[in-house]
Structures are given as structure tokens and as C-alpha cells.
Coordinates of C-alpha atoms in Angstrom, one line a residue:
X59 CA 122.8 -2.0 7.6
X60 CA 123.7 -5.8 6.8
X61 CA 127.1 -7.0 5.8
X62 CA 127.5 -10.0 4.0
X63 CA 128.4 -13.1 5.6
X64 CA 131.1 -13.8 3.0
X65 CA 133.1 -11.1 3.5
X66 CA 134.4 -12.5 6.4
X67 CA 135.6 -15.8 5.3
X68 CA 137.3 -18.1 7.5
X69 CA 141.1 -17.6 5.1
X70 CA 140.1 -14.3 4.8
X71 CA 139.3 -13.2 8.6
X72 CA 141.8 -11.0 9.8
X73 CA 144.5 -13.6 11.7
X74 CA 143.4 -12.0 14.8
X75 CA 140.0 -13.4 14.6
X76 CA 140.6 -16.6 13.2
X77 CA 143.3 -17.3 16.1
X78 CA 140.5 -16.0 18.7
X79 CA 138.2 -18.0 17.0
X80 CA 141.0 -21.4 16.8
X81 CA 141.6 -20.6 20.8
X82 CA 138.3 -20.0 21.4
X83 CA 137.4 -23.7 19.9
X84 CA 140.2 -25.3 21.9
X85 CA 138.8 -23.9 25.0
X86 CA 135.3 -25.0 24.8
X87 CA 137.2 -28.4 25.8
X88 CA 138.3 -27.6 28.2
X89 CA 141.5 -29.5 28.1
X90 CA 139.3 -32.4 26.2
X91 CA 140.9 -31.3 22.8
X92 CA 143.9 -28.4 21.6
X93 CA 143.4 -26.2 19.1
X94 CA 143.9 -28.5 16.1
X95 CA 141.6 -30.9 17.0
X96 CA 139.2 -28.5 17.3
X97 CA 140.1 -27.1 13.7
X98 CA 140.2 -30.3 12.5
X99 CA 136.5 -31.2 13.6
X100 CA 135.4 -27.4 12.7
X101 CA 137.1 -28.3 8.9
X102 CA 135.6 -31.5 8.2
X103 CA 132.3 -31.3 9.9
X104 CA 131.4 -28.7 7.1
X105 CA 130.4 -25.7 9.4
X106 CA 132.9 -23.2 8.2
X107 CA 132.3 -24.6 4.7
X108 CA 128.3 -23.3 5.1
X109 CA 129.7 -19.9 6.7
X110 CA 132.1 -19.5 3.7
X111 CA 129.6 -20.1 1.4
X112 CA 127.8 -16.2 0.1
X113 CA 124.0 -17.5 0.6
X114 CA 124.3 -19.8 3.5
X115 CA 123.7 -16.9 6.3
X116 CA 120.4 -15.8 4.6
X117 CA 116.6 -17.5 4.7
X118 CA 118.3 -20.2 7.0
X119 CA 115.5 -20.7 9.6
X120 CA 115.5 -22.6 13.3
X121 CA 114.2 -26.2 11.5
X122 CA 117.0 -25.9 9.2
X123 CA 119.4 -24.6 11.4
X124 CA 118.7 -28.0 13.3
X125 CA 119.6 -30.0 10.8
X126 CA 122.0 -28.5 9.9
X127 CA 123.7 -28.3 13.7
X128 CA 123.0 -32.0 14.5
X129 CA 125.1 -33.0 10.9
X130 CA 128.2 -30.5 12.2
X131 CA 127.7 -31.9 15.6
X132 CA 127.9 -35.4 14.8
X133 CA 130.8 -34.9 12.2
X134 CA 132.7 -33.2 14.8
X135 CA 132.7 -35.9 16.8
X136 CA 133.8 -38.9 14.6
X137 CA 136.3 -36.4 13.5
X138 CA 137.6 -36.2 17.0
X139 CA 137.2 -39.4 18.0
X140 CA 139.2 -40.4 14.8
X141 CA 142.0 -37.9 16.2
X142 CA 142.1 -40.1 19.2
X143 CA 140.4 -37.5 21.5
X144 CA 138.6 -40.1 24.1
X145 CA 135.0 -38.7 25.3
X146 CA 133.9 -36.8 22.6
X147 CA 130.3 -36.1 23.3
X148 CA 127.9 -34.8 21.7
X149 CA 127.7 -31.6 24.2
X150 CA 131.0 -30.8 23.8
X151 CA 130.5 -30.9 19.6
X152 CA 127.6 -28.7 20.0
X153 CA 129.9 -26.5 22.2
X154 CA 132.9 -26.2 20.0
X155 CA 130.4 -25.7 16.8
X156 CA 128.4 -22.6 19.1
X157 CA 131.7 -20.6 19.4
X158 CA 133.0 -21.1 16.7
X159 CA 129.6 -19.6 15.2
X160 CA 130.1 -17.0 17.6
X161 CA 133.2 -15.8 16.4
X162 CA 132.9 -16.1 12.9
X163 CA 129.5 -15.2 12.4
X164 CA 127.2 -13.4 15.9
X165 CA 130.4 -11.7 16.5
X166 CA 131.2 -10.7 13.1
X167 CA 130.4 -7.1 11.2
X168 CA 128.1 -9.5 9.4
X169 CA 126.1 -10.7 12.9
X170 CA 122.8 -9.0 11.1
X171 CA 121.7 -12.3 9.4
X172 CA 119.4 -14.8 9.8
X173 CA 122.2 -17.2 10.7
X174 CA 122.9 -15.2 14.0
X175 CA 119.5 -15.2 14.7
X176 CA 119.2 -18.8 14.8
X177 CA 122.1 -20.1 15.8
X178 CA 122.7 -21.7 19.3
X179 CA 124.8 -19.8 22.1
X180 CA 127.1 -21.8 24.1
X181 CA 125.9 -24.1 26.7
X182 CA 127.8 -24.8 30.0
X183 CA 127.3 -25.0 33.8
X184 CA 127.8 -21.4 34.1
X185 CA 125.7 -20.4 31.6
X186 CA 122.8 -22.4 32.8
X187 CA 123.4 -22.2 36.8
X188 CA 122.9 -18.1 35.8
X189 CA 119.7 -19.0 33.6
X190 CA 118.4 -21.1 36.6
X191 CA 119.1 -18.5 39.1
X192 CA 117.3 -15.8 37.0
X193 CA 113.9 -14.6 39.1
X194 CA 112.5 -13.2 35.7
X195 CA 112.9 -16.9 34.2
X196 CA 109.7 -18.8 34.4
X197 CA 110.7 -22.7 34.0
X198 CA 109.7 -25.9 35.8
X199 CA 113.1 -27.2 34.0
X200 CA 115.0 -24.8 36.1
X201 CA 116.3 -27.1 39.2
X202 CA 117.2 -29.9 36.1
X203 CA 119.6 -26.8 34.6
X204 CA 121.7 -26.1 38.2
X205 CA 122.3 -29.7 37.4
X206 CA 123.4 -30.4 34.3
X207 CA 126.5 -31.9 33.2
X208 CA 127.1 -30.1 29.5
X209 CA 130.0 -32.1 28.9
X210 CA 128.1 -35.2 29.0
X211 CA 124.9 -34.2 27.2
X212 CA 123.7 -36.8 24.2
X213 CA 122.5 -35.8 21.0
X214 CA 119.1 -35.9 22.3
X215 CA 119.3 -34.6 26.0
X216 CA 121.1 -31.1 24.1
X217 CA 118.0 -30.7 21.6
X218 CA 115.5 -31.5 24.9
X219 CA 117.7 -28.7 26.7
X220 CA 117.9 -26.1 23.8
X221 CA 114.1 -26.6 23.3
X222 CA 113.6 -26.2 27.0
X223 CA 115.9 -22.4 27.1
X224 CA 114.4 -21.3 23.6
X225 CA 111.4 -21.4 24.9
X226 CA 112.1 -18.8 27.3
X227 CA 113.6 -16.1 24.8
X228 CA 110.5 -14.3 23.0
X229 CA 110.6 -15.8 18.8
X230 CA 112.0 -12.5 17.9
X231 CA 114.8 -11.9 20.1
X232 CA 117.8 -14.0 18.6
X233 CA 118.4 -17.0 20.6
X234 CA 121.9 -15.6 21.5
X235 CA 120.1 -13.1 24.2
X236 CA 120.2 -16.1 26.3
X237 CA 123.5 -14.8 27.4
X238 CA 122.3 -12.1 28.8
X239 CA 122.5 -13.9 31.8
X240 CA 126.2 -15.1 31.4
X241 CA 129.1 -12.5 32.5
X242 CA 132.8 -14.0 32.1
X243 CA 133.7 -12.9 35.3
X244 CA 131.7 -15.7 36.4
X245 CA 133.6 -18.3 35.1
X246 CA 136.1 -20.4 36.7

């Protein structure tokens, strides 16, 4: 059965979520932004605008998804950097605009769109140290993952990065089965 995508709103999510998903944002910094920062780049970057909106989740596809990300992402971050948030990077935009896709929409009763499917799961050192340790994953990037620094990531070194892990999920599996490798006990 598929939901749709605009029944769960952002103003209308149940408070619960939306504070999960505000706290979640905040945390992707790691201390680098607080929770309204990270609503205020979510906001005017336009990503919860394109969730809100009743067609948006359907026929979106990976190309477009791109674009779509790399316009978020780089919104984000002149809306943080006009908040005075110092080292806003373009991996820590990409970050904050994965989980907040991730609560609002993989996470969602609506998670059965193509939206979902496409949509990037949060990167981090974790994330990738467990990719990288994987024996099933067959890479010649994986020594570069145990090694990189998601924080500092630029615009092009995420897309390299995202091409280099997509390519290692089968086309028809949502790219979000990339955390199959990632249990939160292993974080820090």
C-alpha cells in the first residue's frame, strides 16, 4: 500500500516527529549548529517546501534528485553561514538535509515513494568505517572511506563519495540499504 507523502506535512507531523526530526537536524552537527539553525537552513533551503508539496515524492528519479540535493545543500549553507555558524561545509549540509529526509519522509508511513528510494542516507565516519569493514563489499575506494573526514567533504568530493557507495547497492534496492551496515550502538 502507498501513503501519500503529503499527509505527513512538516505543520502537520505529529509534534513528536517534527521535534525528533528538529533534534535530529541539530545533531548531525554535531555541536556545529542547535536546533534552529538547523531549522532555519531546512526552511529556507526549500527541502521541506518539496516534501510538503502533494506531487514532489512521486516520478522524482536519482538525476533529479541530484539536482535537487546539491540546490538544498548549497542553500543550507549560506543559510547557516548567514546565521553566523563558522564551517559550514558542504558535508555537513548534505548531512543535516539526509536526516531530515529520513525523518520526514524514509521514516514516514509514506516511506513507499520514489522519493525514499532515491534519496541519500546519512554519511559519517561510522557509517563508512562499517561500509569499509564489510567483507561482502567489493570496492578499491574502501581504504579512502576508513579515512574520510565527512565534516569536511566539498560539494564535489560528497557527489564522488555517494557515486562511489551507490555503486555498491544493486539499482533496485533503495539507496538507504546502505545502512544496513550502520547499528547506533556503534556510535560514539
Amino acid at each position: 500500500m502507498k501513503f501519500k507523502l503529503n499527509a505527513l506535512r512538516h505543520d502537520r507531523a505529529p509534534a513528536s516527529l517534527r521535534s525528533v526530526g528538529g533534534s535530529a537536524c541539530s545533531a548531525t552537527g554535531l555541536g556545529f549548529f542547535n536546533d534552529g539553525e538547523a531549522a532555519n537552513a531546512i526552511e529556507s533551503c526549500g527541502a521541506r517546501e518539496f516534501v510538503g508539496s502533494p506531487n514532489s515524492p512521486h516520478g522524482i528519479d536519482e538525476r533529479r534528485f541530484r539536482e535537487l540535493h546539491r540546490q538544498w545543500c548549497r542553500a543550507a549553507i549560506e543559510s547557516l553561514t548567514q546565521q553566523g555558524v563558522a564551517d559550514a561545509t558542504f558535508g555537513r549540509a548534505a548531512k543535516l538535509v539526509a536526516v531530515y529526509l529520513k525523518v520526514m519522509v524514509v521514516l514516514s508511513p509514506a516511506g513507499d515513494c520514489d522519493l525514499a528510494r532515491v534519496a541519500h542516507p546519512p554519511i559519517d565516519r561510522t557509517e563508512l568505517q562499517k561500509v569499509a569493514a564489510e567483507a561482502g563489499v567489493d570496492s578499491r575506494h574502501k581504504r579512502s572511506w576508513k579515512t574520510v573526514n565527512w565534516t569536511q567533504l566539498t560539494e564535489e568530493g560528497y557527489y564522488s563519495l555517494i557515486d562511489q557507495l551507490r555503486a555498491r547497492i544493486p539499482s533496485s534496492d533503495p539507496f538507504w540499504t546502505l545502512e544496513q551496515y550502520w547499528n547506533v550502538a556503534d556510535d560514539p
